[in-house]
Amino acid sequence: MKSKRETVDEKKPMVTPSSSLGPTCLPSAGHAQIDAVGKDPLMLSSPLLRSRQLLYDELDEVNPRLREPRELFSFFSSRGPLQSPKWPIECEVIKENIHHIEWVPPEPEYFYQPTGDEKVPEIVGEEQGTVVYQLDSVPTEGAYFTSSRIGGKRGIIKELAVTLQGPEDNTLLFESRFESGNLQKAVRVGVYEYELTLRTDLYTDKHTQWFYFRVQNTRKEVTYRFTIVNLLKPKSLYAVGMKPLMYSQLDATTYNIGWRREGHEIKYYKNNMDDGQQPLYCLTWTIQFPHDQDTCFFAHFYPYTYTDLQCYLLSIANNPIQSQFCKLRALCRSLAGNTVYLLTVTNPSRTPQEAAAKKAVVLSARVHPGESNGSWIMRGFLDFILSNSPDAQLLRDIFVFKVIPMLNPDGVIVGNYRCSLAGRDLNRHYKTVLKDSFPCIWYTKNMIKRLLEEREVLLYCDFHGHSRKNNVFLYGCNSNSRKHWLHERVFPLMLSKNAPDKFSFDSCNFKVQKCKEGTGRVVMWRMGVINSYTIESTFGGSTLGSKRDTHFTIEDLKSLGYHVCDTILDFCDPDQTKYTQCLQELKELLQQEIHKKFSNFGQDMDLEASWSDIPLSDIESSTSGSDSSLSDGLPAHLLNIANELNQKMLLKKTKKKRLQTRKQRNEQYQKNYLMRELKLAEDTPTQLSGREKGTSLDPPLTSLVLPKNKETIQTQLSGRDKGTSLEPPLTSLVLPKNKETIQTQLSGRDKGTSLEPPLISLVLPKNKETIQSKKPGFTASCSPKRSTNSGLGPAPDVKANWPRTRYPATRKDRSAVAAVYPSLHIYTYP
């Protein structure tokens, strides 16, 4: 008798669960089987039917469509831990988890007002101070990223801070080996004074701006001074009132107080001990800690780490409502193997036509890892677009949002300010073809390229931070089309009206500079996205409206994300009243700007005539962004390979370097000849005597070296008997560079007897004479650059011929000589 399971299996095959199926679909026969299952109430109630891919409607009837296999793309699980960040294997990482609470100060935090009496401490250095913290695992110059692992460097993590000598020891204990941390060295130069050195971006010697570190063993009611000694930018918002951020662990746990602006006697000035390569700048400030034995943190701006992002995305993935219209995918893996996340936010469409009609909006952040304000704006945008607000629902109905919340997770993890682990600024390489070196950028551009093939991309925004200007503003691209003239300025003008106390339209710039051709906004604009922007948010605060002279808080940045959503709705409103008003206002603003420019030059212009024909690039100044030349070029690992190849090529060229003059060449050949003669003398036995007729017992003629003199050298062989050679071996005939005939008289010979040595090598000079050597029985061509009729010497009854012209010998002539006389080797000048 068959079991119940066998009976069920015979009726209909079970559908494999999605976890084992993978991204495959059932064949057409499978659809028929599912339909049969839907009609069988026994199968509906059977506990053996475990597939999560079957869709049910309200009547519990099985829909023959398969559910999208979400688990295949789900990176988070409520039952499992988050993915741990991967670090370069050179980096030491402490095991503690660093977490900060979010908090909004109840009162505005005003800028510091310089008094002019701020102290400018002289840099002492470790020669006169005491090093109390120093990283020893930072990659050296010329190093490049090779591999990564969770937890970074293997082995035991040693304590870098000094060991306290007792409870009375008030030395601060520093630490920065955690996510986004950046501190290279701390030197104690006074009882309560410390000089701090920031670590440059990994695998570079540049970009010191972002800082984030921890101090322990504090004392309250004592004034401490911290001085960062190796900043690189000559201008900074610290010079106009910006304060550093401080976080007290005791305040957070006891009073629920988070990050706040602190600091007095703030001064930004040039370092008097620069390294000679590039000028360095210092930031100094004083502070009083609120508690004894507290753990405090200092940061350039509100940190937002890779783990913070993953926690936020986990909450979305576990939200049953938000996960219906927000799909989380992996865009790619970074160099270190960390996931670059891509979110697709849109409401499900009722028909394919409705889905295809939706326009796209692309948003990204943290291509520069030290600009954490971009993440907080992105956080505010996602909070709103994923909410149940009517405006958010409307946006999801009419748009497809592609969101990349963290483009450079590796840089964020290791605490870089600007670069990835390739040692390059990713926002200068959107035109790259090096997919393996810049995967985050390459896949982002490729995703947008495919998106443009499917639908119109209405807007591209890349969120950044700015260290030298207050407020929020953006960089755009001037449209060259008269049809869309000034249209690219409508969106930022609308945004300035929606956030008048934060966004400054006057600070916006739309000039496309050559050095910015590799940025995201310019590349996307050239791909066809008219409204392509870089939104810059200050590290400081606002100088506008009700928030004038106050620092931005986390809530201010989040609200800007909401204002971006609000502005998109205004920009696409079917009622074009706002759009038309903004265009008219832009024209008036531009007329005023043109009039101002011409007034400065002392010229008059009829603004009612052809003012719109003036190129906008002539009106605007250049952007105040960072110099892209600092981060151009090949990635660090390829640059290292290129340098090695260049060095090898230089060595090769040095070895094969040709001599420059004929004199040098002759000297070199003579030197080589003498070396060969010495070797030959060692290997050749004593000369044989008593030759017979027809036998050549002379040593071989190895070389004819032609000197630069005009004398004729005659070699006379005398005192010979027939068939007997009494002279020493003739090893070299030195021929002059003149027009005289070289005659070699050989006496005491019989006809048919050769007393000359065999010709082994002839070295011919670059002169205009032709050397003829004639011997009974053969004629050889010895110079490929001369007439092929020359012999070893002139015949007795023939006048020597010295042609002035040169005729290069053919390859055929050479091969013929080598074939007839195998012992003949022809040497020529190169």
mmCIF file of N, CA, C and O in Angstrom, residues 649-681:
data_model
loop_
_atom_site.group_PDB
_atom_site.id
_atom_site.type_symbol
_atom_site.label_atom_id
_atom_site.label_comp_id
_atom_site.label_asym_id
_atom_site.label_seq_id
_atom_site.Cartn_x
_atom_site.Cartn_y
_atom_site.Cartn_z
ATOM 1 N N MET A 649 62.399 49.902 -18.922
ATOM 2 C CA MET A 649 62.647 50.446 -20.257
ATOM 3 C C MET A 649 63.840 51.393 -20.244
ATOM 4 O O MET A 649 64.645 51.413 -21.169
ATOM 5 N N LEU A 650 63.965 52.178 -19.167
ATOM 6 C CA LEU A 650 65.103 53.086 -19.070
ATOM 7 C C LEU A 650 66.415 52.318 -18.979
ATOM 8 O O LEU A 650 67.413 52.683 -19.598
ATOM 9 N N LEU A 651 66.421 51.224 -18.211
ATOM 10 C CA LEU A 651 67.615 50.406 -18.113
ATOM 11 C C LEU A 651 67.955 49.784 -19.456
ATOM 12 O O LEU A 651 69.115 49.719 -19.866
ATOM 13 N N LYS A 652 66.926 49.323 -20.158
ATOM 14 C CA LYS A 652 67.148 48.739 -21.475
ATOM 15 C C LYS A 652 67.760 49.761 -22.421
ATOM 16 O O LYS A 652 68.715 49.495 -23.139
ATOM 17 N N LYS A 653 67.188 50.933 -22.397
ATOM 18 C CA LYS A 653 67.680 51.975 -23.287
ATOM 19 C C LYS A 653 69.110 52.361 -22.933
ATOM 20 O O LYS A 653 69.924 52.655 -23.787
ATOM 21 N N THR A 654 69.435 52.355 -21.639
ATOM 22 C CA THR A 654 70.787 52.701 -21.229
ATOM 23 C C THR A 654 71.786 51.664 -21.731
ATOM 24 O O THR A 654 72.866 51.988 -22.196
ATOM 25 N N LYS A 655 71.416 50.391 -21.670
ATOM 26 C CA LYS A 655 72.311 49.338 -22.121
ATOM 27 C C LYS A 655 72.542 49.409 -23.629
ATOM 28 O O LYS A 655 73.631 49.149 -24.112
ATOM 29 N N LYS A 656 71.520 49.739 -24.389
ATOM 30 C CA LYS A 656 71.598 49.724 -25.837
ATOM 31 C C LYS A 656 71.859 51.111 -26.436
ATOM 32 O O LYS A 656 71.618 51.330 -27.605
ATOM 33 N N LYS A 657 72.333 52.002 -25.634
ATOM 34 C CA LYS A 657 72.562 53.357 -26.114
ATOM 35 C C LYS A 657 73.713 53.370 -27.114
ATOM 36 O O LYS A 657 74.799 52.874 -26.845
ATOM 37 N N ARG A 658 73.475 53.926 -28.267
ATOM 38 C CA ARG A 658 74.485 53.966 -29.315
ATOM 39 C C ARG A 658 75.489 55.088 -29.052
ATOM 40 O O ARG A 658 75.163 56.129 -28.507
ATOM 41 N N LEU A 659 76.728 54.847 -29.484
ATOM 42 C CA LEU A 659 77.740 55.882 -29.364
ATOM 43 C C LEU A 659 77.428 57.021 -30.316
ATOM 44 O O LEU A 659 76.958 56.800 -31.433
ATOM 45 N N GLN A 660 77.738 58.218 -29.914
ATOM 46 C CA GLN A 660 77.285 59.384 -30.640
ATOM 47 C C GLN A 660 78.200 59.777 -31.812
ATOM 48 O O GLN A 660 77.746 60.212 -32.845
ATOM 49 N N THR A 661 79.514 59.589 -31.650
ATOM 50 C CA THR A 661 80.434 60.050 -32.680
ATOM 51 C C THR A 661 81.188 58.876 -33.290
ATOM 52 O O THR A 661 81.292 57.797 -32.688
ATOM 53 N N ARG A 662 81.783 59.108 -34.474
ATOM 54 C CA ARG A 662 82.544 58.061 -35.154
ATOM 55 C C ARG A 662 83.804 57.733 -34.366
ATOM 56 O O ARG A 662 84.224 56.569 -34.306
ATOM 57 N N LYS A 663 84.373 58.736 -33.752
ATOM 58 C CA LYS A 663 85.574 58.489 -32.956
ATOM 59 C C LYS A 663 85.270 57.545 -31.794
ATOM 60 O O LYS A 663 86.030 56.615 -31.523
ATOM 61 N N GLN A 664 84.166 57.784 -31.160
ATOM 62 C CA GLN A 664 83.786 56.909 -30.052
ATOM 63 C C GLN A 664 83.514 55.490 -30.541
ATOM 64 O O GLN A 664 83.872 54.514 -29.893
ATOM 65 N N ARG A 665 82.903 55.386 -31.700
ATOM 66 C CA ARG A 665 82.619 54.058 -32.231
ATOM 67 C C ARG A 665 83.907 53.310 -32.566
ATOM 68 O O ARG A 665 84.067 52.119 -32.255
ATOM 69 N N ASN A 666 84.869 54.021 -33.193
ATOM 70 C CA ASN A 666 86.143 53.378 -33.516
ATOM 71 C C ASN A 666 86.900 52.941 -32.273
ATOM 72 O O ASN A 666 87.481 51.862 -32.218
ATOM 73 N N GLU A 667 86.886 53.807 -31.265
ATOM 74 C CA GLU A 667 87.554 53.450 -30.011
ATOM 75 C C GLU A 667 86.924 52.214 -29.384
ATOM 76 O O GLU A 667 87.623 51.341 -28.857
ATOM 77 N N GLN A 668 85.602 52.148 -29.454
ATOM 78 C CA GLN A 668 84.921 51.000 -28.874
ATOM 79 C C GLN A 668 85.249 49.727 -29.652
ATOM 80 O O GLN A 668 85.484 48.662 -29.065
ATOM 81 N N TYR A 669 85.281 49.821 -30.970
ATOM 82 C CA TYR A 669 85.610 48.638 -31.773
ATOM 83 C C TYR A 669 87.053 48.196 -31.570
ATOM 84 O O TYR A 669 87.361 46.998 -31.538
ATOM 85 N N GLN A 670 87.955 49.167 -31.424
ATOM 86 C CA GLN A 670 89.340 48.815 -31.157
ATOM 87 C C GLN A 670 89.478 48.116 -29.809
ATOM 88 O O GLN A 670 90.241 47.162 -29.664
ATOM 89 N N LYS A 671 88.736 48.607 -28.840
ATOM 90 C CA LYS A 671 88.757 47.980 -27.524
ATOM 91 C C LYS A 671 88.249 46.546 -27.598
ATOM 92 O O LYS A 671 88.849 45.621 -27.038
ATOM 93 N N ASN A 672 87.153 46.351 -28.301
ATOM 94 C CA ASN A 672 86.607 44.998 -28.452
ATOM 95 C C ASN A 672 87.591 44.099 -29.196
ATOM 96 O O ASN A 672 87.737 42.913 -28.886
ATOM 97 N N TYR A 673 88.271 44.678 -30.201
ATOM 98 C CA TYR A 673 89.235 43.891 -30.975
ATOM 99 C C TYR A 673 90.395 43.421 -30.106
ATOM 100 O O TYR A 673 90.829 42.261 -30.166
ATOM 101 N N LEU A 674 90.920 44.331 -29.278
ATOM 102 C CA LEU A 674 92.026 43.952 -28.396
ATOM 103 C C LEU A 674 91.616 42.848 -27.438
ATOM 104 O O LEU A 674 92.402 41.937 -27.156
ATOM 105 N N MET A 675 90.394 42.900 -26.942
ATOM 106 C CA MET A 675 89.920 41.846 -26.043
ATOM 107 C C MET A 675 89.857 40.508 -26.778
ATOM 108 O O MET A 675 90.237 39.468 -26.225
ATOM 109 N N ARG A 676 89.432 40.520 -28.018
ATOM 110 C CA ARG A 676 89.375 39.274 -28.781
ATOM 111 C C ARG A 676 90.772 38.749 -29.072
ATOM 112 O O ARG A 676 91.029 37.540 -29.045
ATOM 113 N N GLU A 677 91.737 39.672 -29.357
ATOM 114 C CA GLU A 677 93.100 39.253 -29.637
ATOM 115 C C GLU A 677 93.747 38.606 -28.423
ATOM 116 O O GLU A 677 94.459 37.619 -28.529
ATOM 117 N N LEU A 678 93.501 39.201 -27.257
ATOM 118 C CA LEU A 678 94.053 38.618 -26.035
ATOM 119 C C LEU A 678 93.519 37.211 -25.822
ATOM 120 O O LEU A 678 94.248 36.288 -25.461
ATOM 121 N N LYS A 679 92.249 37.048 -26.047
ATOM 122 C CA LYS A 679 91.641 35.732 -25.881
ATOM 123 C C LYS A 679 92.191 34.756 -26.914
ATOM 124 O O LYS A 679 92.457 33.589 -26.635
ATOM 125 N N LEU A 680 92.384 35.242 -28.157
ATOM 126 C CA LEU A 680 92.901 34.397 -29.220
ATOM 127 C C LEU A 680 94.335 33.985 -28.942
ATOM 128 O O LEU A 680 94.736 32.851 -29.221
ATOM 129 N N ALA A 681 95.118 34.909 -28.374
ATOM 130 C CA ALA A 681 96.511 34.598 -28.062
ATOM 131 C C ALA A 681 96.619 33.495 -27.027
ATOM 132 O O ALA A 681 97.542 32.694 -27.039
#
